[in-house]
Every structure is written in C-alpha cells, then in structure tokens.
CSV table of C-alpha atoms in Angstrom, one decimal:
chain,number,residue,atom,x,y,z
A,1,UNK,CA,15.4,-38.2,-26.2
A,2,UNK,CA,13.3,-40.0,-23.6
A,3,UNK,CA,12.6,-43.6,-24.3
A,4,UNK,CA,9.4,-44.5,-26.1
A,5,UNK,CA,6.8,-46.9,-24.5
A,6,UNK,CA,6.1,-49.5,-27.2
A,7,UNK,CA,3.9,-51.8,-25.1
A,8,UNK,CA,2.4,-52.1,-21.6
A,9,UNK,CA,1.0,-55.1,-19.8
A,10,UNK,CA,-0.7,-55.1,-16.4
A,11,UNK,CA,0.9,-57.9,-14.4
A,12,UNK,CA,-0.7,-57.4,-11.0
A,13,UNK,CA,-3.2,-55.2,-9.2
A,14,UNK,CA,-4.5,-54.9,-5.6
A,15,UNK,CA,-6.5,-52.2,-3.9
A,16,UNK,CA,-3.5,-49.9,-3.6
A,17,UNK,CA,-1.1,-50.7,-6.4
A,18,UNK,CA,-0.9,-51.7,-10.1
A,19,UNK,CA,2.2,-53.3,-11.5
A,20,UNK,CA,3.0,-53.1,-15.2
A,21,UNK,CA,5.6,-54.7,-17.5
A,22,UNK,CA,6.6,-52.0,-20.1
A,23,UNK,CA,8.6,-52.4,-23.3
A,24,UNK,CA,10.7,-49.3,-24.1
A,25,UNK,CA,12.8,-48.2,-27.0
A,26,UNK,CA,15.5,-45.5,-26.5
A,27,UNK,CA,18.5,-44.2,-28.4
A,28,UNK,CA,20.3,-47.3,-29.7
A,29,UNK,CA,18.9,-49.5,-27.0
A,30,UNK,CA,15.7,-51.2,-25.9
A,31,UNK,CA,14.3,-52.8,-22.7
A,32,UNK,CA,11.7,-55.5,-22.5
A,33,UNK,CA,9.5,-55.9,-19.4
A,34,UNK,CA,10.6,-52.8,-17.4
A,35,UNK,CA,8.7,-53.0,-14.1
A,36,UNK,CA,6.6,-50.0,-13.1
A,37,UNK,CA,4.6,-49.9,-9.9
A,38,UNK,CA,1.8,-47.3,-9.8
A,39,UNK,CA,-0.6,-46.3,-7.1
A,40,UNK,CA,-4.3,-47.0,-7.9
A,41,UNK,CA,-5.2,-43.4,-6.7
A,42,UNK,CA,-3.0,-40.5,-7.5
A,43,UNK,CA,-3.6,-36.8,-7.8
A,44,UNK,CA,-2.1,-34.3,-10.2
A,45,UNK,CA,1.6,-34.7,-10.6
A,46,UNK,CA,1.5,-38.3,-9.5
A,47,UNK,CA,1.0,-37.2,-5.9
A,48,UNK,CA,0.1,-40.3,-4.0
A,49,UNK,CA,0.7,-39.7,-0.4
A,50,UNK,CA,1.7,-37.5,2.4
A,51,UNK,CA,4.2,-37.8,5.3
A,52,UNK,CA,3.9,-35.5,8.3
A,53,UNK,CA,6.2,-34.9,11.2
A,54,UNK,CA,4.1,-34.0,14.3
A,55,UNK,CA,5.7,-31.7,16.9
A,56,UNK,CA,4.3,-31.3,20.4
A,57,UNK,CA,6.1,-29.2,23.0
A,58,UNK,CA,9.4,-29.4,21.1
A,59,UNK,CA,9.3,-33.2,20.7
A,60,UNK,CA,8.7,-35.1,17.5
A,61,UNK,CA,6.3,-38.0,16.9
A,62,UNK,CA,7.6,-41.1,15.3
A,63,UNK,CA,5.8,-44.5,14.8
A,64,UNK,CA,7.6,-47.8,15.1
A,65,UNK,CA,5.8,-49.6,12.2
A,66,UNK,CA,6.4,-53.1,11.2
A,67,UNK,CA,7.2,-53.3,7.5
A,68,UNK,CA,6.5,-56.6,6.0
A,69,UNK,CA,8.8,-56.3,2.9
A,70,UNK,CA,11.7,-55.4,5.2
A,71,UNK,CA,10.8,-58.0,7.8
A,72,UNK,CA,11.4,-55.6,10.7
A,73,UNK,CA,10.2,-52.4,12.4
A,74,UNK,CA,11.0,-49.0,11.0
A,75,UNK,CA,10.9,-45.6,12.7
A,76,UNK,CA,8.7,-43.4,10.6
A,77,UNK,CA,6.7,-40.2,10.4
A,78,UNK,CA,3.0,-40.5,10.0
A,79,UNK,CA,2.3,-41.5,6.3
A,80,UNK,CA,-0.8,-42.1,4.3
A,81,UNK,CA,-2.5,-42.0,1.0
A,82,UNK,CA,-4.6,-39.0,-0.1
A,83,UNK,CA,-8.3,-39.8,-0.4
A,84,UNK,CA,-9.9,-39.1,-3.8
A,85,UNK,CA,-10.6,-35.4,-4.0
A,86,UNK,CA,-8.9,-34.6,-0.7
A,87,UNK,CA,-6.5,-31.7,-0.3
A,88,UNK,CA,-3.0,-32.9,0.6
A,89,UNK,CA,-2.8,-30.6,3.7
A,90,UNK,CA,-6.1,-32.0,4.9
A,91,UNK,CA,-4.9,-35.6,4.3
A,92,UNK,CA,-1.7,-34.8,6.4
A,93,UNK,CA,-3.8,-33.5,9.3
A,94,UNK,CA,-6.3,-36.3,9.1
A,95,UNK,CA,-3.6,-39.0,9.0
A,96,UNK,CA,-1.7,-37.4,11.9
A,97,UNK,CA,-4.8,-37.6,14.1
A,98,UNK,CA,-5.7,-41.1,13.0
A,99,UNK,CA,-2.3,-42.6,13.6
A,100,UNK,CA,-1.1,-40.6,16.6
A,101,UNK,CA,-4.1,-38.9,18.3
A,102,UNK,CA,-2.3,-35.6,17.8
A,103,UNK,CA,-4.3,-32.6,16.4
A,104,UNK,CA,-2.7,-29.8,14.4
A,105,UNK,CA,-4.4,-26.6,13.4
A,106,UNK,CA,-4.3,-25.7,9.6
A,107,UNK,CA,-2.2,-22.6,10.4
A,108,UNK,CA,0.5,-24.8,12.0
A,109,UNK,CA,1.1,-27.1,9.1
A,110,UNK,CA,4.3,-26.2,7.3
A,111,UNK,CA,4.8,-27.7,3.7
A,112,UNK,CA,8.2,-29.2,3.3
A,113,UNK,CA,8.1,-29.9,-0.5
A,114,UNK,CA,8.0,-33.1,-2.5
A,115,UNK,CA,10.0,-36.2,-3.1
A,116,UNK,CA,10.0,-39.3,-5.3
A,117,UNK,CA,10.7,-42.5,-3.3
A,118,UNK,CA,12.1,-44.6,-6.2
A,119,UNK,CA,11.8,-43.0,-9.6
A,120,UNK,CA,13.4,-46.0,-11.4
A,121,UNK,CA,10.4,-48.3,-10.4
A,122,UNK,CA,7.6,-46.3,-8.8
A,123,UNK,CA,5.3,-43.8,-10.5
A,124,UNK,CA,4.7,-42.0,-7.2
A,125,UNK,CA,5.5,-38.7,-5.5
A,126,UNK,CA,5.0,-37.8,-1.8
A,127,UNK,CA,4.4,-34.4,-0.1
A,128,UNK,CA,6.1,-33.7,3.2
A,129,UNK,CA,4.8,-31.6,6.1
A,130,UNK,CA,5.8,-30.4,9.5
A,131,UNK,CA,2.9,-30.2,12.0
A,132,UNK,CA,3.8,-27.7,14.7
A,133,UNK,CA,2.3,-27.1,18.1
A,134,UNK,CA,0.3,-30.3,18.1
A,135,UNK,CA,-2.1,-31.2,21.0
A,136,UNK,CA,-3.5,-34.6,21.9
A,137,UNK,CA,-7.1,-35.2,20.9
A,138,UNK,CA,-8.7,-37.1,23.7
A,139,UNK,CA,-11.5,-38.2,21.3
A,140,UNK,CA,-9.2,-39.8,18.8
A,141,UNK,CA,-8.2,-43.5,18.9
A,142,UNK,CA,-4.6,-43.8,17.5
A,143,UNK,CA,-4.2,-46.6,15.0
A,144,UNK,CA,-7.9,-46.9,14.2
A,145,UNK,CA,-8.3,-45.6,10.6
A,146,UNK,CA,-11.9,-45.5,9.4
A,147,UNK,CA,-12.5,-47.9,6.5
A,148,UNK,CA,-14.2,-47.0,3.3
A,149,UNK,CA,-17.5,-48.4,4.6
A,150,UNK,CA,-17.2,-46.4,7.8
A,151,UNK,CA,-16.2,-49.4,9.9
A,152,UNK,CA,-12.9,-49.1,11.9
A,153,UNK,CA,-10.1,-51.0,10.4
A,154,UNK,CA,-6.8,-51.5,12.2
A,155,UNK,CA,-3.9,-50.9,9.8
A,156,UNK,CA,-1.5,-53.8,9.6
A,157,UNK,CA,1.9,-53.2,11.0
A,158,UNK,CA,1.1,-49.7,12.5
A,159,UNK,CA,3.1,-49.1,15.6
A,160,UNK,CA,2.7,-46.9,18.7
A,161,UNK,CA,3.8,-43.3,18.8
A,162,UNK,CA,6.9,-42.1,20.6
A,163,UNK,CA,7.9,-38.5,21.1
A,164,UNK,CA,11.6,-37.7,20.8
A,165,UNK,CA,13.5,-34.4,21.4
A,166,UNK,CA,15.2,-32.7,18.5
A,167,UNK,CA,18.7,-33.8,19.3
A,168,UNK,CA,17.6,-37.5,19.5
A,169,UNK,CA,15.8,-37.3,16.2
A,170,UNK,CA,18.8,-35.7,14.5
A,171,UNK,CA,21.1,-38.4,15.9
A,172,UNK,CA,18.8,-41.2,14.9
A,173,UNK,CA,18.7,-39.8,11.3
A,174,UNK,CA,22.4,-39.3,11.1
A,175,UNK,CA,23.4,-42.8,12.4
A,176,UNK,CA,20.8,-44.6,10.2
A,177,UNK,CA,18.7,-45.7,13.2
A,178,UNK,CA,16.0,-44.0,11.0
A,179,UNK,CA,16.3,-45.5,7.5
A,180,UNK,CA,12.9,-44.7,6.0
A,181,UNK,CA,13.4,-42.4,3.0
A,182,UNK,CA,10.3,-40.2,3.5
A,183,UNK,CA,11.0,-39.8,7.2
A,184,UNK,CA,14.7,-38.9,6.7
A,185,UNK,CA,13.9,-36.2,4.1
A,186,UNK,CA,11.1,-34.9,6.2
A,187,UNK,CA,13.4,-34.7,9.3
A,188,UNK,CA,16.3,-33.0,7.4
A,189,UNK,CA,14.0,-30.4,5.8
A,190,UNK,CA,12.1,-29.8,9.1
A,191,UNK,CA,15.4,-29.2,10.9
A,192,UNK,CA,16.5,-26.8,8.3
A,193,UNK,CA,13.2,-25.0,8.4
A,194,UNK,CA,13.2,-24.8,12.2
A,195,UNK,CA,16.8,-23.5,12.3
A,196,UNK,CA,15.9,-20.8,9.7
A,197,UNK,CA,12.7,-19.9,11.7
A,198,UNK,CA,14.6,-19.7,14.9
A,199,UNK,CA,17.3,-17.5,13.4
A,200,UNK,CA,14.7,-15.1,12.0
A,201,UNK,CA,12.6,-14.8,15.2
A,202,UNK,CA,15.4,-14.7,17.8
A,203,UNK,CA,17.0,-11.2,18.5
A,204,UNK,CA,20.7,-11.1,17.6
A,205,UNK,CA,22.6,-10.7,20.8
A,206,UNK,CA,26.1,-11.6,19.6
A,207,UNK,CA,27.3,-8.0,18.9
B,1,UNK,CA,3.4,-59.2,17.0
B,2,UNK,CA,4.5,-58.9,13.3
B,3,UNK,CA,2.0,-60.2,10.8
B,4,UNK,CA,2.5,-63.8,9.6
B,5,UNK,CA,3.0,-64.6,6.0
B,6,UNK,CA,0.4,-67.3,5.1
B,7,UNK,CA,0.9,-67.5,1.3
B,8,UNK,CA,3.2,-66.0,-1.3
B,9,UNK,CA,2.7,-66.0,-5.1
B,10,UNK,CA,5.3,-64.7,-7.7
B,11,UNK,CA,3.3,-62.4,-10.0
B,12,UNK,CA,6.2,-60.9,-12.1
B,13,UNK,CA,9.9,-61.2,-12.7
B,14,UNK,CA,12.5,-59.5,-14.9
B,15,UNK,CA,16.3,-59.4,-14.8
B,16,UNK,CA,16.3,-56.9,-11.9
B,17,UNK,CA,13.1,-57.3,-9.9
B,18,UNK,CA,10.6,-59.9,-8.6
B,19,UNK,CA,7.1,-59.0,-7.6
B,20,UNK,CA,5.1,-61.1,-5.1
B,21,UNK,CA,1.5,-61.1,-3.9
B,22,UNK,CA,1.5,-62.0,-0.2
B,23,UNK,CA,-1.3,-63.0,2.1
B,24,UNK,CA,-0.7,-61.8,5.7
B,25,UNK,CA,-2.4,-62.4,9.0
B,26,UNK,CA,-1.9,-60.0,11.9
B,27,UNK,CA,-3.5,-59.2,15.2
B,28,UNK,CA,-7.2,-59.1,14.5
B,29,UNK,CA,-6.8,-58.4,10.8
B,30,UNK,CA,-5.6,-59.9,7.6
B,31,UNK,CA,-4.5,-58.7,4.1
B,32,UNK,CA,-4.7,-60.6,0.9
B,33,UNK,CA,-2.4,-59.9,-2.1
B,34,UNK,CA,0.0,-57.5,-0.4
B,35,UNK,CA,2.5,-56.3,-3.1
B,36,UNK,CA,6.2,-56.9,-2.4
B,37,UNK,CA,8.9,-55.8,-4.9
B,38,UNK,CA,12.2,-57.5,-4.3
B,39,UNK,CA,15.5,-57.1,-6.2
B,40,UNK,CA,16.8,-60.3,-7.9
B,41,UNK,CA,20.3,-59.7,-6.4
B,42,UNK,CA,20.6,-58.5,-2.8
B,43,UNK,CA,23.4,-58.8,-0.3
B,44,UNK,CA,23.2,-59.4,3.4
B,45,UNK,CA,20.7,-57.1,5.1
B,46,UNK,CA,18.7,-56.6,1.9
B,47,UNK,CA,21.4,-54.3,0.6
B,48,UNK,CA,20.7,-53.9,-3.1
B,49,UNK,CA,22.4,-50.8,-4.3
B,50,UNK,CA,24.7,-47.8,-3.7
B,51,UNK,CA,24.3,-44.1,-4.3
B,52,UNK,CA,27.4,-41.9,-4.4
B,53,UNK,CA,27.8,-38.2,-4.4
B,54,UNK,CA,31.0,-37.3,-6.3
B,55,UNK,CA,32.8,-34.1,-5.2
B,56,UNK,CA,35.5,-32.5,-7.4
B,57,UNK,CA,37.2,-29.2,-6.4
B,58,UNK,CA,34.2,-28.3,-4.1
B,59,UNK,CA,31.6,-29.1,-6.7
B,60,UNK,CA,29.1,-32.0,-6.7
B,61,UNK,CA,28.2,-34.3,-9.5
B,62,UNK,CA,24.6,-34.8,-10.4
B,63,UNK,CA,23.1,-36.7,-13.4
B,64,UNK,CA,19.9,-35.6,-15.1
B,65,UNK,CA,18.4,-39.0,-15.6
B,66,UNK,CA,15.2,-39.7,-17.5
B,67,UNK,CA,13.0,-41.9,-15.2
B,68,UNK,CA,10.4,-43.7,-17.2
B,69,UNK,CA,7.9,-44.3,-14.3
B,70,UNK,CA,7.9,-40.6,-13.6
B,71,UNK,CA,7.8,-39.6,-17.2
B,72,UNK,CA,10.4,-36.9,-16.6
B,73,UNK,CA,14.1,-36.1,-15.8
B,74,UNK,CA,15.3,-36.3,-12.3
B,75,UNK,CA,18.5,-34.8,-10.7
B,76,UNK,CA,20.3,-37.7,-9.1
B,77,UNK,CA,23.5,-38.9,-7.5
B,78,UNK,CA,25.2,-41.8,-9.2
B,79,UNK,CA,23.3,-45.0,-8.4
B,80,UNK,CA,23.8,-48.6,-9.1
B,81,UNK,CA,23.2,-52.2,-8.2
B,82,UNK,CA,26.0,-54.1,-6.3
B,83,UNK,CA,27.4,-56.9,-8.4
B,84,UNK,CA,27.3,-60.4,-6.9
B,85,UNK,CA,30.1,-60.8,-4.4
B,86,UNK,CA,31.2,-57.1,-4.8
B,87,UNK,CA,32.0,-54.9,-1.9
B,88,UNK,CA,29.6,-51.9,-1.6
B,89,UNK,CA,32.5,-49.4,-1.4
B,90,UNK,CA,34.0,-50.9,-4.6
B,91,UNK,CA,30.5,-50.8,-6.3
B,92,UNK,CA,30.2,-47.1,-5.4
B,93,UNK,CA,33.6,-46.2,-6.9
B,94,UNK,CA,33.0,-48.4,-10.0
B,95,UNK,CA,29.5,-46.9,-10.6
B,96,UNK,CA,30.9,-43.3,-10.1
B,97,UNK,CA,33.5,-43.8,-12.8
B,98,UNK,CA,31.2,-45.7,-15.2
B,99,UNK,CA,28.5,-43.0,-15.0
B,100,UNK,CA,30.5,-39.8,-14.6
B,101,UNK,CA,34.1,-40.5,-15.6
B,102,UNK,CA,35.2,-39.4,-12.2
B,103,UNK,CA,37.7,-41.4,-10.2
B,104,UNK,CA,37.9,-41.5,-6.4
B,105,UNK,CA,40.6,-43.2,-4.3
B,106,UNK,CA,39.4,-45.7,-1.7
B,107,UNK,CA,40.6,-43.4,1.1
B,108,UNK,CA,38.4,-40.6,-0.1
B,109,UNK,CA,35.1,-42.6,0.0
B,110,UNK,CA,33.0,-41.5,3.1
B,111,UNK,CA,30.2,-43.9,4.1
B,112,UNK,CA,26.9,-42.0,4.8
B,113,UNK,CA,24.8,-44.8,6.2
B,114,UNK,CA,21.8,-46.7,4.9
B,115,UNK,CA,18.2,-46.0,3.9
B,116,UNK,CA,15.1,-47.9,2.7
B,117,UNK,CA,13.4,-46.2,-0.3
B,118,UNK,CA,9.9,-47.5,0.4
B,119,UNK,CA,9.6,-50.1,3.2
B,120,UNK,CA,5.9,-50.6,2.7
B,121,UNK,CA,6.4,-52.1,-0.8
B,122,UNK,CA,10.1,-52.7,-1.5
B,123,UNK,CA,12.4,-55.2,0.1
B,124,UNK,CA,15.5,-53.1,-0.6
B,125,UNK,CA,18.1,-51.1,1.3
B,126,UNK,CA,20.6,-48.7,-0.2
B,127,UNK,CA,24.0,-47.6,1.1
B,128,UNK,CA,25.1,-43.9,0.6
B,129,UNK,CA,28.6,-42.6,0.0
B,130,UNK,CA,30.3,-39.2,-0.4
B,131,UNK,CA,33.3,-39.5,-2.8
B,132,UNK,CA,35.7,-36.7,-2.1
B,133,UNK,CA,38.6,-35.2,-4.1
B,134,UNK,CA,37.5,-36.9,-7.4
B,135,UNK,CA,39.5,-36.5,-10.5
B,136,UNK,CA,38.4,-37.1,-14.1
B,137,UNK,CA,39.6,-40.4,-15.6
B,138,UNK,CA,40.4,-39.7,-19.3
B,139,UNK,CA,40.2,-43.4,-20.1
B,140,UNK,CA,36.6,-43.7,-18.8
B,141,UNK,CA,33.6,-43.3,-21.1
B,142,UNK,CA,30.8,-41.9,-19.0
B,143,UNK,CA,27.4,-43.6,-19.6
B,144,UNK,CA,28.9,-46.8,-21.0
B,145,UNK,CA,28.5,-49.6,-18.5
B,146,UNK,CA,30.0,-52.9,-19.4
B,147,UNK,CA,27.4,-55.6,-19.8
B,148,UNK,CA,27.5,-59.1,-18.3
B,149,UNK,CA,29.0,-60.5,-21.5
B,150,UNK,CA,31.7,-57.8,-21.6
B,151,UNK,CA,29.9,-55.9,-24.3
B,152,UNK,CA,29.2,-52.2,-23.7
B,153,UNK,CA,25.6,-51.5,-22.9
B,154,UNK,CA,24.2,-48.0,-22.8
B,155,UNK,CA,21.9,-47.6,-19.7
B,156,UNK,CA,18.5,-46.4,-20.7
B,157,UNK,CA,17.6,-42.9,-19.4
B,158,UNK,CA,21.1,-42.1,-18.1
B,159,UNK,CA,21.8,-38.4,-18.4
B,160,UNK,CA,25.0,-36.3,-18.6
B,161,UNK,CA,26.9,-35.2,-15.5
B,162,UNK,CA,26.7,-31.6,-14.2
B,163,UNK,CA,28.9,-30.2,-11.4
B,164,UNK,CA,27.2,-27.8,-8.9
B,165,UNK,CA,28.6,-25.8,-6.1
B,166,UNK,CA,27.6,-26.6,-2.5
B,167,UNK,CA,25.1,-23.6,-2.1
B,168,UNK,CA,23.3,-24.6,-5.4
B,169,UNK,CA,23.0,-28.3,-4.3
B,170,UNK,CA,21.6,-27.2,-0.9
B,171,UNK,CA,19.1,-24.8,-2.6
B,172,UNK,CA,18.0,-27.5,-5.1
B,173,UNK,CA,17.4,-30.0,-2.3
B,174,UNK,CA,15.5,-27.5,-0.1
B,175,UNK,CA,13.2,-26.2,-2.9
B,176,UNK,CA,12.4,-29.8,-4.3
B,177,UNK,CA,14.2,-29.2,-7.5
B,178,UNK,CA,15.9,-32.4,-6.4
B,179,UNK,CA,13.1,-34.9,-5.5
B,180,UNK,CA,14.9,-38.3,-5.7
B,181,UNK,CA,14.9,-39.8,-2.2
B,182,UNK,CA,18.4,-41.4,-2.3
B,183,UNK,CA,19.9,-38.2,-3.6
B,184,UNK,CA,18.2,-36.0,-1.0
B,185,UNK,CA,19.3,-38.2,1.9
B,186,UNK,CA,22.8,-38.4,0.5
B,187,UNK,CA,23.0,-34.6,0.1
B,188,UNK,CA,21.7,-33.8,3.5
B,189,UNK,CA,24.0,-36.4,5.2
B,190,UNK,CA,27.0,-35.2,3.1
B,191,UNK,CA,26.3,-31.6,4.0
B,192,UNK,CA,26.2,-32.5,7.7
B,193,UNK,CA,29.4,-34.5,7.4
B,194,UNK,CA,31.2,-31.7,5.6
B,195,UNK,CA,30.1,-29.1,8.2
B,196,UNK,CA,31.3,-31.3,11.0
B,197,UNK,CA,34.6,-32.0,9.2
B,198,UNK,CA,35.1,-28.3,8.5
B,199,UNK,CA,34.5,-27.4,12.1
B,200,UNK,CA,36.9,-30.0,13.4
B,201,UNK,CA,39.7,-29.1,11.0
B,202,UNK,CA,39.4,-25.3,11.0
B,203,UNK,CA,41.2,-23.4,13.8
B,204,UNK,CA,38.8,-21.5,15.9
B,205,UNK,CA,39.5,-17.8,15.4
B,206,UNK,CA,36.4,-16.3,17.0
B,207,UNK,CA,37.8,-15.6,20.5
C-alpha cells in the first residue's frame, strides 16, 4: 500500500520551484513534514526538462557550468526546462542552439528515454536526447537565452561549450570527472545507442 | 567568475533536509530566491549518501520502492544516508544488509565513483558501489532499519527485493523501465566494470 498524504503545506516558491512539507501515513508508520520539491511548470508524466548531448563531426558538446548548490563547475550536457505547450523534442533542439550555438535537424534527434533525478525528494522527470550531425549556427549567440519578455537574459552559471571525442567522454564519465546525473545517463545511453547503430550499419568482415 | 552569494534565508527544515532561498549576483545578472536543498548530515565533499548494487550468483538486487514525490514505484538499488562518522564503504554494506538481507564482505565491495543527482538545486553527492558475491544473512530482517534510539523503524515506501539477471537489468535500464538516476549510473558503471574484469580474467581463445 502506498502511503497516504494527510496534509500538505507550501513552504517556499520561486519562479521555477515549489517546496512542500507533506504529512504521510503508511502501513504502521507515519512521517511528518516530508520535503517535496516540485517544478512550477511540468508536462504530462511530471516531465519537467530535457537534456541533450550534441554531436558534431564525432565530437560531443559539454558545458562547464557553475552550479551554485555544489559551489563548483560541473561538466554537463545542454539542459533546460520545457516551455508551456512546447514539444520535448523542440525544447531539446531549442536549448541546444541557445546554449551551444549548434543546430540539429529534427531527423537527427535520437530519443534516449527518461530518468528521475531524485525520486525521494523531487517530483520531476527528464527526457534525454542525442543530437547527431550538429552544425554551428552563425546567427546564434551561445549563452543568450531569450527571456519571457523577449529581452535577452544571460543564464547564471552557464559555461562555454567544449567538444570532446568519444573516448574522452567515456573516460570522463567512468572516472567521475563527469558527475552530473542527467549527463552521465545521457552519455551511457548514447554510447550504447551509437555502438548498436554502428554494428547494424557496418558490414561484418570478421568471417 | 562564479556568482556571489549576497543573502541566504532558511525556508524549511526537517530531520533530513534544509531548504534555503539564496540571493546571487553574477556577471551582469542577479537572481533572487534561488532554491538550494541541502542534507542535514553530509561528509567531506558534500557526500550525503551511498547507493549499492548487490550481486548474488550473477543476479542483481533491485528494490521496488514507492516514491511519494513521483506518486509511483521505482526500481532502485539499495540507497541510504551515511551515518555521522561512518565510512562510506561501511554505510554501503550496512544499508545493503538492512534493506535486502544480503551480506557482502569488505573485499567484495567495488567503488564505482561519485555522482551529483541535481546540481542546479541539491547540494548533495552520492557514492556508488557494486557489492559482489553477496550471500543471504539469515539473521537480518530486510526493511527493518534500526532507529536512532535503537528501536526498529520501518522505512516508508521501502519495497521488497527482486534479483534480476544481467541481461534483464541492462534491458530495464536501456528502455527506461529503470528511471532512478543513481540506479542507472550504478548499473551502467557496474556493467562496464564487469565487462573489463571479465576481459582481463578470461583467457583469450580467439586466435
């Protein structure tokens, strides 16, 4: 039997998140003030954001973002919230261009499934994508995300883009040089997808 | 330049988490009321918890935990907070036995690096482990975690353990049947470790 929510209190809200203190009653136990962090805007299935790994000429785009809660920089795929009414695939391509200046055609966007960053605290689910065969868009200004009122707004902590080859990305993921959960899952699923794709499209010459 | 913290306000606290609203000032921009969720107990390097993938006779232990924020069950590795002054490896073996009844010797615990579940909001880092060659402990009562006062306390939402073979775990991770971030990263790194180990310890018979 899942626990029953007996009371909910909003303890904080900003433009992105709401925090609740929930009282729960389960089989033979109860919890008071369980913290739940919930995005203000979420689509069906609690889908909140997208994370997209851009690939250009066999190299992979990572940003070195400063994350205030961690007090340090973190190697990450492009990530962003989905705008209200926006298709997740469109959000992934939009965020990719806004944050890196790379453009990916809709036919080159590979869905890599979903994940929940921290189901014990966050009511949020992300969708992952691999963006293949990206090209730089000379008109785009990386790091400048248009604000709600149309004015440009520099995102706090957003770092510059670096392109890494496959072996380097794999090594950085395996030795915890990359620690960001969304980025690690995206990389591991992208590597598995690329290996499958490569096997299926390469003629077998071993026998 | 990383953004500067100009003001911090505690907006919520329970026994596990503290939530803060931070004002930040960065290069040419500022943010008011940035939400930071921080564990009450964290070790050096913001290490908060462990996640451990138990392996017994080539099968892997996953729990089907109910996660209140998600409103559904989630396939997960054993996870837990590190007690004050406790070694992360000891915490991993303790949590494994508490939640699954499986026992793993210290020599069979393989460290699989670190990850940050959600660096944009959470000041937390987890350590991952593979626990090889586990054996059931007939004295242990899975699901019964001793409380601070020595009394048994059933953890809310904690599900029963199921053992899956390697191929099934790999398929569940790739098709998003497993969505939990810590669990996915743990599985992908464990699979990579096991494949390397297997290659290194198996005589090459192909030539």
